[in-house]
PDB file of C-alpha atoms in Angstrom:
ATOM      1  CA  MET A  14       0.000   0.000   0.000  1.00 77.00           C
ATOM      2  CA  LYS A  15       1.308   3.421  -0.966  1.00 90.00           C
ATOM      3  CA  PRO A  16       0.562   6.181   1.594  1.00 97.00           C
ATOM      4  CA  VAL A  17      -1.210   8.542  -0.819  1.00 98.00           C
ATOM      5  CA  ILE A  18      -4.192  10.878  -0.967  1.00 98.00           C
ATOM      6  CA  VAL A  19      -5.585  10.851  -4.493  1.00 98.00           C
ATOM      7  CA  THR A  20      -7.435  14.028  -5.412  1.00 98.00           C
ATOM      8  CA  GLY A  21     -10.173  14.594  -7.993  1.00 97.00           C
ATOM      9  CA  PRO A  22     -11.090  11.047  -9.073  1.00 97.00           C
ATOM     10  CA  ALA A  23     -13.825  10.690 -11.691  1.00 98.00           C
ATOM     11  CA  ARG A  24     -17.243   9.993 -10.209  1.00 98.00           C
ATOM     12  CA  ALA A  25     -20.354   8.215 -11.459  1.00 98.00           C
ATOM     13  CA  ASP A  26     -23.138  10.451 -12.761  1.00 97.00           C
ATOM     14  CA  LEU A  27     -24.963  11.422  -9.584  1.00 97.00           C
ATOM     15  CA  SER A  28     -28.343  11.806 -11.279  1.00 97.00           C
ATOM     16  CA  ILE A  29     -28.157   8.184 -12.434  1.00 97.00           C
ATOM     17  CA  VAL A  30     -26.986   7.074  -8.990  1.00 98.00           C
ATOM     18  CA  ASP A  31     -30.002   8.817  -7.463  1.00 98.00           C
ATOM     19  CA  ASP A  32     -32.315   6.933  -9.818  1.00 97.00           C
ATOM     20  CA  LEU A  33     -30.566   3.648  -8.993  1.00 97.00           C
ATOM     21  CA  ALA A  34     -30.947   4.228  -5.259  1.00 97.00           C
ATOM     22  CA  GLY A  35     -34.698   4.353  -5.710  1.00 96.00           C
ATOM     23  CA  TYR A  36     -34.735   0.704  -6.810  1.00 96.00           C
ATOM     24  CA  GLY A  37     -33.067  -0.518  -3.620  1.00 96.00           C
ATOM     25  CA  VAL A  38     -30.078  -2.731  -2.967  1.00 98.00           C
ATOM     26  CA  ALA A  39     -31.788  -6.099  -3.468  1.00 97.00           C
ATOM     27  CA  THR A  40     -33.290  -5.208  -6.854  1.00 96.00           C
ATOM     28  CA  VAL A  41     -30.091  -3.707  -8.269  1.00 97.00           C
ATOM     29  CA  HIS A  42     -28.040  -6.621  -6.899  1.00 97.00           C
ATOM     30  CA  GLU A  43     -30.277  -9.128  -8.669  1.00 95.00           C
ATOM     31  CA  ALA A  44     -30.384  -7.032 -11.843  1.00 95.00           C
ATOM     32  CA  LEU A  45     -26.575  -7.095 -12.000  1.00 95.00           C
ATOM     33  CA  GLY A  46     -26.417 -10.871 -11.795  1.00 95.00           C
ATOM     34  CA  ARG A  47     -26.090 -10.921  -8.001  1.00 95.00           C
ATOM     35  CA  SER A  48     -22.828  -8.983  -7.964  1.00 95.00           C
ATOM     36  CA  GLY A  49     -21.461  -6.060  -5.991  1.00 97.00           C
ATOM     37  CA  LEU A  50     -22.884  -6.807  -2.531  1.00 97.00           C
ATOM     38  CA  LEU A  51     -20.390  -5.820   0.168  1.00 98.00           C
ATOM     39  CA  GLY A  52     -21.289  -8.670   2.491  1.00 95.00           C
ATOM     40  CA  PRO A  53     -23.633  -9.288   5.432  1.00 95.00           C
ATOM     41  CA  ARG A  54     -21.356  -7.755   8.084  1.00 96.00           C
ATOM     42  CA  LEU A  55     -22.255  -4.187   7.126  1.00 98.00           C
ATOM     43  CA  ARG A  56     -25.468  -3.352   8.963  1.00 98.00           C
ATOM     44  CA  PRO A  57     -27.328  -0.028   9.319  1.00 98.00           C
ATOM     45  CA  ILE A  58     -27.439   1.711  12.682  1.00 98.00           C
ATOM     46  CA  GLN A  59     -30.818   3.178  11.615  1.00 98.00           C
ATOM     47  CA  HIS A  60     -33.905   1.711   9.967  1.00 97.00           C
ATOM     48  CA  GLY A  61     -35.874   2.690   6.880  1.00 97.00           C
ATOM     49  CA  THR A  62     -33.117   4.742   5.273  1.00 98.00           C
ATOM     50  CA  ARG A  63     -32.126   4.350   1.619  1.00 97.00           C
ATOM     51  CA  ILE A  64     -29.242   6.309   0.126  1.00 98.00           C
ATOM     52  CA  GLY A  65     -27.066   6.401  -2.956  1.00 98.00           C
ATOM     53  CA  GLY A  66     -23.895   8.321  -3.663  1.00 98.00           C
ATOM     54  CA  THR A  67     -20.368   8.206  -5.050  1.00 98.00           C
ATOM     55  CA  ALA A  68     -17.520   6.575  -3.156  1.00 98.00           C
ATOM     56  CA  VAL A  69     -14.675   8.369  -1.462  1.00 98.00           C
ATOM     57  CA  THR A  70     -12.498   5.612  -0.025  1.00 98.00           C
ATOM     58  CA  ALA A  71     -10.220   5.557   2.999  1.00 98.00           C
ATOM     59  CA  LEU A  72      -7.812   2.780   3.986  1.00 98.00           C
ATOM     60  CA  CYS A  73      -6.839   2.941   7.651  1.00 98.00           C
ATOM     61  CA  TRP A  74      -4.756   0.900  10.043  1.00 97.00           C
ATOM     62  CA  PRO A  75      -6.669  -0.898  12.801  1.00 97.00           C
ATOM     63  CA  GLY A  76      -7.497   1.422  15.683  1.00 97.00           C
ATOM     64  CA  ASP A  77      -6.260   4.454  13.734  1.00 98.00           C
ATOM     65  CA  ASN A  78      -8.535   7.044  12.085  1.00 98.00           C
ATOM     66  CA  LEU A  79      -5.914   9.436  10.728  1.00 98.00           C
ATOM     67  CA  MET A  80      -6.897   8.764   7.137  1.00 98.00           C
ATOM     68  CA  ILE A  81     -10.575   9.436   7.838  1.00 98.00           C
ATOM     69  CA  HIS A  82      -9.528  12.971   8.788  1.00 98.00           C
ATOM     70  CA  ALA A  83      -7.662  13.178   5.483  1.00 98.00           C
ATOM     71  CA  ALA A  84     -10.629  11.748   3.569  1.00 98.00           C
ATOM     72  CA  VAL A  85     -13.061  14.369   4.881  1.00 98.00           C
ATOM     73  CA  GLU A  86     -11.225  17.017   2.875  1.00 98.00           C
ATOM     74  CA  GLN A  87     -11.714  14.984  -0.314  1.00 98.00           C
ATOM     75  CA  CYS A  88     -15.469  14.546   0.189  1.00 98.00           C
ATOM     76  CA  GLY A  89     -18.098  16.649  -1.522  1.00 98.00           C
ATOM     77  CA  GLU A  90     -21.777  16.891  -2.372  1.00 98.00           C
ATOM     78  CA  GLY A  91     -23.338  13.497  -3.061  1.00 98.00           C
ATOM     79  CA  ASP A  92     -20.438  11.410  -1.805  1.00 98.00           C
ATOM     80  CA  ILE A  93     -20.529   8.443   0.564  1.00 98.00           C
ATOM     81  CA  LEU A  94     -17.403   7.816   2.631  1.00 98.00           C
ATOM     82  CA  VAL A  95     -16.268   4.183   2.435  1.00 98.00           C
ATOM     83  CA  VAL A  96     -13.738   3.099   5.070  1.00 98.00           C
ATOM     84  CA  THR A  97     -11.890  -0.143   5.694  1.00 98.00           C
ATOM     85  CA  THR A  98      -8.776  -1.215   7.572  1.00 98.00           C
ATOM     86  CA  THR A  99      -5.643  -3.083   6.564  1.00 97.00           C
ATOM     87  CA  SER A 100      -6.600  -5.941   8.905  1.00 96.00           C
ATOM     88  CA  PRO A 101      -9.810  -6.672  10.830  1.00 95.00           C
ATOM     89  CA  SER A 102     -10.818  -4.044  13.390  1.00 96.00           C
ATOM     90  CA  THR A 103     -13.934  -3.317  15.434  1.00 97.00           C
ATOM     91  CA  ASP A 104     -12.643  -0.154  17.126  1.00 98.00           C
ATOM     92  CA  GLY A 105     -14.883   2.914  17.005  1.00 98.00           C
ATOM     93  CA  LEU A 106     -13.064   4.877  14.317  1.00 98.00           C
ATOM     94  CA  PHE A 107     -15.973   7.222  13.552  1.00 98.00           C
ATOM     95  CA  GLY A 108     -18.355   9.278  15.659  1.00 98.00           C
ATOM     96  CA  GLU A 109     -20.610  12.316  15.782  1.00 98.00           C
ATOM     97  CA  LEU A 110     -17.876  14.910  15.205  1.00 98.00           C
ATOM     98  CA  PHE A 111     -16.874  13.290  11.927  1.00 98.00           C
ATOM     99  CA  ALA A 112     -20.521  13.149  10.883  1.00 98.00           C
ATOM    100  CA  THR A 113     -20.947  16.850  11.608  1.00 98.00           C
ATOM    101  CA  ALA A 114     -17.978  17.688   9.394  1.00 98.00           C
ATOM    102  CA  LEU A 115     -19.201  15.438   6.589  1.00 98.00           C
ATOM    103  CA  ARG A 116     -22.748  16.797   6.651  1.00 98.00           C
ATOM    104  CA  TYR A 117     -21.349  20.305   6.096  1.00 98.00           C
ATOM    105  CA  ARG A 118     -19.697  19.007   2.921  1.00 98.00           C
ATOM    106  CA  GLY A 119     -22.873  17.381   1.579  1.00 98.00           C
ATOM    107  CA  VAL A 120     -21.818  13.790   2.274  1.00 98.00           C
ATOM    108  CA  ARG A 121     -24.776  11.408   2.321  1.00 98.00           C
ATOM    109  CA  GLY A 122     -23.517   8.705   4.665  1.00 98.00           C
ATOM    110  CA  LEU A 123     -20.802   6.351   5.827  1.00 98.00           C
ATOM    111  CA  VAL A 124     -19.960   2.728   5.058  1.00 98.00           C
ATOM    112  CA  ILE A 125     -17.259   1.384   7.370  1.00 98.00           C
ATOM    113  CA  ASN A 126     -15.844  -2.104   7.692  1.00 98.00           C
ATOM    114  CA  ALA A 127     -14.933  -1.384  11.313  1.00 98.00           C
ATOM    115  CA  GLY A 128     -16.642   0.192  14.332  1.00 98.00           C
ATOM    116  CA  VAL A 129     -18.552   3.398  15.002  1.00 98.00           C
ATOM    117  CA  ARG A 130     -19.556   5.083  18.251  1.00 98.00           C
ATOM    118  CA  ASP A 131     -21.807   7.961  19.373  1.00 98.00           C
ATOM    119  CA  VAL A 132     -24.595   5.961  17.783  1.00 98.00           C
ATOM    120  CA  ALA A 133     -27.452   7.810  19.514  1.00 98.00           C
ATOM    121  CA  ASP A 134     -25.960  11.116  18.377  1.00 98.00           C
ATOM    122  CA  LEU A 135     -25.533   9.860  14.814  1.00 98.00           C
ATOM    123  CA  ARG A 136     -29.188   8.827  14.725  1.00 98.00           C
ATOM    124  CA  ALA A 137     -30.301  12.150  16.164  1.00 98.00           C
ATOM    125  CA  LEU A 138     -28.178  13.951  13.581  1.00 97.00           C
ATOM    126  CA  GLY A 139     -29.812  11.924  10.834  1.00 97.00           C
ATOM    127  CA  PHE A 140     -26.461  10.838   9.407  1.00 98.00           C
ATOM    128  CA  PRO A 141     -26.832   7.342   7.872  1.00 98.00           C
ATOM    129  CA  VAL A 142     -24.201   4.747   8.766  1.00 98.00           C
ATOM    130  CA  TRP A 143     -23.585   1.129   7.806  1.00 98.00           C
ATOM    131  CA  SER A 144     -20.894  -0.488   9.944  1.00 98.00           C
ATOM    132  CA  ALA A 145     -19.403  -3.854  10.859  1.00 98.00           C
ATOM    133  CA  ALA A 146     -19.445  -3.057  14.596  1.00 98.00           C
ATOM    134  CA  ILE A 147     -20.489  -0.605  17.261  1.00 98.00           C
ATOM    135  CA  SER A 148     -17.799   0.071  19.850  1.00 98.00           C
ATOM    136  CA  ALA A 149     -16.875   2.829  22.273  1.00 98.00           C
ATOM    137  CA  GLN A 150     -13.218   1.825  21.909  1.00 97.00           C
ATOM    138  CA  GLY A 151     -11.294   4.905  20.845  1.00 93.00           C
ATOM    139  CA  SER A 152      -8.588   5.295  18.212  1.00 96.00           C
ATOM    140  CA  VAL A 153      -5.262   7.007  17.569  1.00 97.00           C
ATOM    141  CA  LYS A 154      -4.023   9.165  14.702  1.00 97.00           C
ATOM    142  CA  ALA A 155      -0.565   7.818  14.096  1.00 97.00           C
ATOM    143  CA  THR A 156      -0.210   5.692  10.960  1.00 96.00           C
ATOM    144  CA  ALA A 157      -0.282   6.577   7.278  1.00 97.00           C
ATOM    145  CA  GLY A 158      -2.872   4.926   5.065  1.00 97.00           C
ATOM    146  CA  ALA A 159      -4.475   6.013   1.822  1.00 98.00           C
ATOM    147  CA  VAL A 160      -7.442   7.962   0.460  1.00 98.00           C
ATOM    148  CA  ASN A 161      -9.237   7.439  -2.859  1.00 98.00           C
ATOM    149  CA  VAL A 162      -7.537   4.167  -3.719  1.00 98.00           C
ATOM    150  CA  PRO A 163      -9.274   0.858  -4.479  1.00 98.00           C
ATOM    151  CA  VAL A 164     -10.302  -0.932  -1.287  1.00 98.00           C
ATOM    152  CA  VAL A 165     -11.855  -4.319  -0.578  1.00 97.00           C
ATOM    153  CA  LEU A 166     -15.007  -4.818   1.491  1.00 97.00           C
ATOM    154  CA  GLY A 167     -16.778  -8.160   1.703  1.00 95.00           C
ATOM    155  CA  GLY A 168     -14.508  -9.560  -0.999  1.00 94.00           C
ATOM    156  CA  HIS A 169     -15.553  -6.866  -3.470  1.00 96.00           C
ATOM    157  CA  ILE A 170     -13.366  -4.060  -4.819  1.00 98.00           C
ATOM    158  CA  VAL A 171     -14.678  -0.526  -4.323  1.00 98.00           C
ATOM    159  CA  ARG A 172     -12.999   2.135  -6.405  1.00 98.00           C
ATOM    160  CA  PRO A 173     -13.237   5.874  -5.816  1.00 98.00           C
ATOM    161  CA  GLY A 174     -16.157   7.306  -7.757  1.00 98.00           C
ATOM    162  CA  ASP A 175     -18.097   4.031  -7.886  1.00 98.00           C
ATOM    163  CA  ALA A 176     -21.793   4.185  -7.044  1.00 98.00           C
ATOM    164  CA  ILE A 177     -22.668   3.071  -3.518  1.00 98.00           C
ATOM    165  CA  LEU A 178     -26.245   2.082  -2.647  1.00 98.00           C
ATOM    166  CA  ALA A 179     -27.297   1.301   0.915  1.00 98.00           C
ATOM    167  CA  ASP A 180     -30.535   0.446   2.680  1.00 98.00           C
ATOM    168  CA  ASP A 181     -31.892  -1.999   5.265  1.00 98.00           C
ATOM    169  CA  ASP A 182     -30.791  -4.939   3.080  1.00 97.00           C
ATOM    170  CA  GLY A 183     -27.122  -3.976   3.035  1.00 98.00           C
ATOM    171  CA  VAL A 184     -24.613  -2.122   0.876  1.00 98.00           C
ATOM    172  CA  LEU A 185     -23.968  -2.494  -2.854  1.00 98.00           C
ATOM    173  CA  CYS A 186     -21.205  -1.165  -5.074  1.00 98.00           C
ATOM    174  CA  VAL A 187     -21.890  -0.489  -8.761  1.00 98.00           C
ATOM    175  CA  PRO A 188     -18.783   0.256 -10.848  1.00 98.00           C
ATOM    176  CA  ARG A 189     -18.688   3.833 -12.084  1.00 97.00           C
ATOM    177  CA  ASP A 190     -18.812   2.810 -15.746  1.00 96.00           C
ATOM    178  CA  SER A 191     -21.745   0.430 -15.212  1.00 96.00           C
ATOM    179  CA  VAL A 192     -24.390   2.692 -13.707  1.00 97.00           C
ATOM    180  CA  ASP A 193     -26.242   3.123 -17.022  1.00 96.00           C
ATOM    181  CA  VAL A 194     -26.460  -0.632 -17.522  1.00 97.00           C
ATOM    182  CA  ALA A 195     -27.459  -1.109 -13.908  1.00 97.00           C
ATOM    183  CA  LEU A 196     -30.275   1.407 -14.225  1.00 97.00           C
ATOM    184  CA  SER A 197     -31.824  -0.192 -17.314  1.00 96.00           C
ATOM    185  CA  ALA A 198     -31.444  -3.694 -15.855  1.00 96.00           C
ATOM    186  CA  SER A 199     -33.036  -2.619 -12.575  1.00 96.00           C
ATOM    187  CA  LYS A 200     -36.018  -1.096 -14.358  1.00 95.00           C
ATOM    188  CA  ALA A 201     -36.524  -4.302 -16.336  1.00 94.00           C
ATOM    189  CA  ARG A 202     -36.333  -6.384 -13.164  1.00 93.00           C
ATOM    190  CA  LEU A 203     -38.798  -4.143 -11.348  1.00 90.00           C
ATOM    191  CA  ASP A 204     -41.267  -4.464 -14.248  1.00 90.00           C
ATOM    192  CA  LYS A 205     -40.884  -8.247 -14.098  1.00 90.00           C
ATOM    193  CA  GLU A 206     -41.435  -8.252 -10.328  1.00 90.00           C
ATOM    194  CA  ALA A 207     -44.560  -6.127 -10.729  1.00 92.00           C
ATOM    195  CA  ALA A 208     -46.020  -8.701 -13.113  1.00 93.00           C
ATOM    196  CA  SER A 209     -45.197 -11.517 -10.691  1.00 94.00           C
ATOM    197  CA  ARG A 210     -46.653  -9.573  -7.761  1.00 94.00           C
ATOM    198  CA  GLU A 211     -49.941  -9.171  -9.628  1.00 93.00           C
ATOM    199  CA  ALA A 212     -49.971 -12.885 -10.486  1.00 95.00           C
ATOM    200  CA  PHE A 213     -49.335 -13.910  -6.874  1.00 96.00           C
ATOM    201  CA  ALA A 214     -52.016 -11.519  -5.641  1.00 97.00           C
ATOM    202  CA  ASN A 215     -54.411 -13.386  -7.939  1.00 96.00           C
ATOM    203  CA  GLY A 216     -53.439 -16.776  -6.522  1.00 97.00           C
ATOM    204  CA  GLU A 217     -50.813 -18.056  -8.957  1.00 95.00           C
ATOM    205  CA  LEU A 218     -48.072 -20.151  -7.340  1.00 96.00           C
ATOM    206  CA  GLY A 219     -44.376 -19.641  -7.809  1.00 96.00           C
ATOM    207  CA  LEU A 220     -44.142 -23.355  -8.609  1.00 96.00           C
ATOM    208  CA  ASP A 221     -46.177 -22.724 -11.744  1.00 95.00           C
ATOM    209  CA  ARG A 222     -45.050 -19.224 -12.697  1.00 94.00           C
ATOM    210  CA  TYR A 223     -41.366 -20.134 -12.555  1.00 93.00           C
ATOM    211  CA  GLY A 224     -41.754 -23.661 -13.966  1.00 94.00           C
ATOM    212  CA  LEU A 225     -40.464 -25.223 -10.754  1.00 97.00           C
ATOM    213  CA  ARG A 226     -42.612 -28.348 -10.825  1.00 95.00           C
ATOM    214  CA  ARG A 227     -40.366 -29.775 -13.546  1.00 94.00           C
ATOM    215  CA  LYS A 228     -37.318 -28.875 -11.461  1.00 95.00           C
ATOM    216  CA  LEU A 229     -38.713 -30.765  -8.468  1.00 96.00           C
ATOM    217  CA  GLU A 230     -39.356 -33.766 -10.715  1.00 94.00           C
ATOM    218  CA  GLU A 231     -35.826 -33.629 -12.131  1.00 95.00           C
ATOM    219  CA  LEU A 232     -34.453 -33.585  -8.580  1.00 97.00           C
ATOM    220  CA  GLY A 233     -36.441 -36.670  -7.671  1.00 96.00           C
ATOM    221  CA  VAL A 234     -38.906 -34.952  -5.353  1.00 96.00           C
ATOM    222  CA  ARG A 235     -42.167 -36.937  -5.073  1.00 94.00           C
ATOM    223  CA  TYR A 236     -45.570 -36.006  -3.709  1.00 95.00           C
ATOM    224  CA  VAL A 237     -46.812 -38.592  -1.145  1.00 95.00           C
ATOM    225  CA  THR A 238     -49.761 -38.586   1.224  1.00 95.00           C
ATOM    226  CA  ALA A 239     -49.301 -38.287   4.958  1.00 95.00           C
ATOM    227  CA  GLU A 240     -50.261 -41.944   5.304  1.00 92.00           C
ATOM    228  CA  GLU A 241     -47.693 -43.016   2.723  1.00 90.00           C
ATOM    229  CA  TYR A 242     -44.955 -40.974   4.410  1.00 91.00           C
ATOM    230  CA  ALA A 243     -45.746 -42.557   7.802  1.00 90.00           C
ATOM    231  CA  ARG A 244     -45.196 -46.110   6.509  1.00 83.00           C
TER     232      ARG A 244
END
């Protein structure tokens, strides 16, 4: 890792990212062939919040939030700060003071593969956070890391300027150059889901709509009566 702060990376078109966010993480994830999800460890500290924005990334050492301070300067309107550490950490690297500074700059939220604290204050401030842990454990500011470099969360690479979507289902990264494709694919999936929803509301079964009876037969699944099963 080079200790660098990269300035002015290209960002995804924010108007498209805003449209994508409206579809929600699960729909966009499915529309993209079930790719880009940043793993089940990242959970919201609030409920019912859905955001989208462009990634500013920060790579920190465990227990050290120096590079978050450096990243704040690189954040702007419509960004989401994405933080991870060089090895696993649950320390509370981020709290209410950081959120106050980021809100001033128009940042829409935080995704952090480590811990946060001041959770009640963050909720009261209305600053959305998805984190891997909640911990009062404090941090130092002593070790160089990097800002606006590719980072890995949940086995997925997040690059500066990529689209980040987050809601109650988790966090999704859409590559900057793929947001147009993601938007059209998400619309198509939502139209398909609407048709299925109407069919289910009218009593159709998923077994029939998705042709799953044949699949059960191919897998050797048999229908038997309760009496037959008890023998």
